[in-house]
PDB file of C-alpha atoms in Angstrom:
ATOM      1  CA  MET A   1       0.000   0.000   0.000  1.00 42.00           C
ATOM      2  CA  SER A   2       1.386   3.388  -0.856  1.00 41.00           C
ATOM      3  CA  VAL A   3       0.307   6.752   0.443  1.00 42.00           C
ATOM      4  CA  GLU A   4       0.258   9.596  -2.036  1.00 42.00           C
ATOM      5  CA  PRO A   5      -0.436  13.259  -1.257  1.00 40.00           C
ATOM      6  CA  VAL A   6      -3.725  14.653  -2.450  1.00 40.00           C
ATOM      7  CA  GLU A   7      -3.972  18.252  -3.621  1.00 40.00           C
ATOM      8  CA  GLU A   8      -7.201  20.201  -3.593  1.00 41.00           C
ATOM      9  CA  VAL A   9      -7.505  23.725  -4.944  1.00 40.00           C
ATOM     10  CA  GLU A  10      -9.972  26.169  -3.457  1.00 42.00           C
ATOM     11  CA  ARG A  11     -10.836  29.187  -5.579  1.00 42.00           C
ATOM     12  CA  ASP A  12     -12.681  32.393  -4.791  1.00 43.00           C
ATOM     13  CA  LYS A  13     -15.451  33.823  -6.955  1.00 49.00           C
ATOM     14  CA  GLU A  14     -12.970  35.245  -9.490  1.00 51.00           C
ATOM     15  CA  GLY A  15     -11.309  31.839  -9.973  1.00 49.00           C
ATOM     16  CA  ALA A  16      -8.162  32.823  -8.101  1.00 52.00           C
ATOM     17  CA  GLY A  17      -6.957  31.221  -4.938  1.00 52.00           C
ATOM     18  CA  MET A  18      -4.116  29.454  -3.266  1.00 48.00           C
ATOM     19  CA  PRO A  19      -3.859  25.662  -3.423  1.00 48.00           C
ATOM     20  CA  LEU A  20      -4.819  23.825  -0.286  1.00 47.00           C
ATOM     21  CA  VAL A  21      -2.581  20.770   0.082  1.00 48.00           C
ATOM     22  CA  THR A  22      -3.785  17.898   2.214  1.00 47.00           C
ATOM     23  CA  THR A  23      -1.907  14.670   2.828  1.00 50.00           C
ATOM     24  CA  LEU A  24      -3.259  11.398   4.157  1.00 51.00           C
ATOM     25  CA  ALA A  25      -0.690  11.563   6.948  1.00 47.00           C
ATOM     26  CA  ALA A  26      -2.076  14.911   8.096  1.00 53.00           C
ATOM     27  CA  ALA A  27      -5.577  13.459   8.273  1.00 63.00           C
ATOM     28  CA  ALA A  28      -4.510  10.172   9.927  1.00 76.00           C
ATOM     29  CA  THR A  29      -5.128   9.215  13.532  1.00 92.00           C
ATOM     30  CA  TYR A  30      -2.016   8.203  15.433  1.00 96.00           C
ATOM     31  CA  TYR A  31      -2.041   5.477  18.079  1.00 97.00           C
ATOM     32  CA  SER A  32       0.455   5.019  20.918  1.00 97.00           C
ATOM     33  CA  ILE A  33       2.483   1.865  21.275  1.00 97.00           C
ATOM     34  CA  ALA A  34       2.608   0.299  24.739  1.00 97.00           C
ATOM     35  CA  PRO A  35       4.624   2.251  27.320  1.00 97.00           C
ATOM     36  CA  GLY A  36       8.192   1.089  27.816  1.00 96.00           C
ATOM     37  CA  VAL A  37       8.175  -0.986  24.604  1.00 96.00           C
ATOM     38  CA  ARG A  38      10.631  -0.885  21.718  1.00 97.00           C
ATOM     39  CA  LEU A  39       8.430  -2.407  19.022  1.00 98.00           C
ATOM     40  CA  ASN A  40       9.680  -4.633  16.201  1.00 98.00           C
ATOM     41  CA  VAL A  41       8.340  -3.631  12.783  1.00 98.00           C
ATOM     42  CA  ARG A  42       8.178  -6.585  10.405  1.00 98.00           C
ATOM     43  CA  SER A  43       7.997  -6.888   6.630  1.00 98.00           C
ATOM     44  CA  GLY A  44       4.758  -8.893   6.827  1.00 98.00           C
ATOM     45  CA  PRO A  45       1.936  -9.757   9.232  1.00 98.00           C
ATOM     46  CA  GLY A  46       3.653 -12.297  11.432  1.00 98.00           C
ATOM     47  CA  THR A  47       6.566 -13.107  13.690  1.00 97.00           C
ATOM     48  CA  GLY A  48       8.149 -15.203  10.937  1.00 98.00           C
ATOM     49  CA  TYR A  49       8.759 -12.122   8.781  1.00 98.00           C
ATOM     50  CA  PRO A  50      12.075 -10.255   9.054  1.00 98.00           C
ATOM     51  CA  ILE A  51      12.365  -7.213  11.320  1.00 98.00           C
ATOM     52  CA  VAL A  52      12.786  -4.108   9.137  1.00 98.00           C
ATOM     53  CA  LYS A  53      13.193  -1.593  11.980  1.00 97.00           C
ATOM     54  CA  VAL A  54      12.480  -1.042  15.663  1.00 98.00           C
ATOM     55  CA  LEU A  55      10.231   1.757  16.922  1.00 98.00           C
ATOM     56  CA  PRO A  56      11.594   3.536  20.003  1.00 97.00           C
ATOM     57  CA  GLU A  57       9.694   3.839  23.286  1.00 96.00           C
ATOM     58  CA  GLY A  58       6.944   6.448  23.142  1.00 95.00           C
ATOM     59  CA  SER A  59       6.289   6.048  19.405  1.00 97.00           C
ATOM     60  CA  ARG A  60       2.922   6.684  17.800  1.00 97.00           C
ATOM     61  CA  VAL A  61       1.800   5.049  14.555  1.00 98.00           C
ATOM     62  CA  ALA A  62      -0.798   5.711  11.876  1.00 97.00           C
ATOM     63  CA  ILE A  63      -2.606   2.532  10.824  1.00 97.00           C
ATOM     64  CA  HIS A  64      -3.332   2.399   7.095  1.00 96.00           C
ATOM     65  CA  CYS A  65      -5.021  -1.014   7.062  1.00 97.00           C
ATOM     66  CA  GLN A  66      -5.132  -4.226   9.105  1.00 98.00           C
ATOM     67  CA  THR A  67      -4.770  -7.893   8.242  1.00 98.00           C
ATOM     68  CA  PRO A  68      -4.794 -11.248  10.035  1.00 98.00           C
ATOM     69  CA  GLY A  69      -1.474 -12.936  10.744  1.00 98.00           C
ATOM     70  CA  THR A  70       0.217 -14.896  13.503  1.00 98.00           C
ATOM     71  CA  TRP A  71      -1.200 -14.719  17.027  1.00 98.00           C
ATOM     72  CA  VAL A  72       0.710 -12.512  19.472  1.00 98.00           C
ATOM     73  CA  THR A  73       0.178 -11.751  23.158  1.00 98.00           C
ATOM     74  CA  GLY A  74       1.143  -8.251  24.265  1.00 97.00           C
ATOM     75  CA  PRO A  75       0.146  -5.534  26.721  1.00 97.00           C
ATOM     76  CA  TYR A  76      -3.213  -5.016  24.973  1.00 97.00           C
ATOM     77  CA  GLY A  77      -4.236  -8.670  24.797  1.00 96.00           C
ATOM     78  CA  THR A  78      -3.847 -11.616  22.445  1.00 97.00           C
ATOM     79  CA  THR A  79      -4.693 -11.066  18.787  1.00 98.00           C
ATOM     80  CA  ASN A  80      -3.877 -12.101  15.247  1.00 98.00           C
ATOM     81  CA  ILE A  81      -4.513  -8.572  13.909  1.00 98.00           C
ATOM     82  CA  TRP A  82      -1.490  -6.866  12.353  1.00 98.00           C
ATOM     83  CA  ASP A  83      -1.393  -3.144  11.634  1.00 98.00           C
ATOM     84  CA  ASN A  84       0.117  -1.870   8.380  1.00 98.00           C
ATOM     85  CA  ILE A  85       1.952   1.354   9.300  1.00 98.00           C
ATOM     86  CA  ALA A  86       3.759   1.917   5.979  1.00 97.00           C
ATOM     87  CA  THR A  87       4.498   0.020   2.785  1.00 96.00           C
ATOM     88  CA  GLY A  88       5.971  -3.335   3.828  1.00 97.00           C
ATOM     89  CA  GLN A  89       5.823  -2.476   7.563  1.00 98.00           C
ATOM     90  CA  TYR A  90       3.597  -4.302  10.067  1.00 98.00           C
ATOM     91  CA  VAL A  91       3.272  -4.332  13.859  1.00 98.00           C
ATOM     92  CA  SER A  92       1.151  -6.580  16.053  1.00 98.00           C
ATOM     93  CA  ASP A  93      -2.024  -4.850  17.216  1.00 98.00           C
ATOM     94  CA  SER A  94      -1.418  -6.344  20.673  1.00 98.00           C
ATOM     95  CA  TYR A  95       1.197  -3.591  21.195  1.00 98.00           C
ATOM     96  CA  VAL A  96      -0.851  -0.672  19.801  1.00 98.00           C
ATOM     97  CA  ASN A  97      -3.412   1.157  21.958  1.00 97.00           C
ATOM     98  CA  THR A  98      -6.333   1.388  19.523  1.00 96.00           C
ATOM     99  CA  GLY A  99      -9.014   1.142  22.207  1.00 95.00           C
ATOM    100  CA  SER A 100     -10.545  -1.896  20.482  1.00 94.00           C
ATOM    101  CA  ASP A 101     -10.100  -5.671  20.426  1.00 92.00           C
ATOM    102  CA  GLY A 102     -11.196  -5.780  16.795  1.00 96.00           C
ATOM    103  CA  TYR A 103     -10.495  -4.154  13.454  1.00 97.00           C
ATOM    104  CA  ILE A 104     -10.544  -0.342  13.422  1.00 97.00           C
ATOM    105  CA  ARG A 105      -9.302   0.155   9.846  1.00 96.00           C
ATOM    106  CA  PRO A 106     -10.135  -1.562   6.532  1.00 96.00           C
ATOM    107  CA  ARG A 107      -8.570  -4.919   5.729  1.00 97.00           C
ATOM    108  CA  CYS A 108      -5.369  -4.680   3.694  1.00 96.00           C
ATOM    109  CA  SER A 109      -5.786  -5.734   0.076  1.00 89.00           C
TER     110      SER A 109
END
């Protein structure tokens, strides 16, 4: 999944106006990862996928979509939901404080 900026142009009655630029990131909701956790980000929705980076303590993530994967137990319960936070980057939802035990974003395609 890739995230592209979207540009909208507002014009006044004479047809002039400054462009209003909006990005998906600006409109996204960010969720905190569990306190005191350095969270592994994996290339796919499961613990068998390679770690591509580690998020530092206190990080917040935008969730683009969610998909089922391997089951993980973390501070926010046991789940098989994995959150896509960027292209080719997934974290277990059991470490993200979404306020829900279920899906909060569309399924990844």
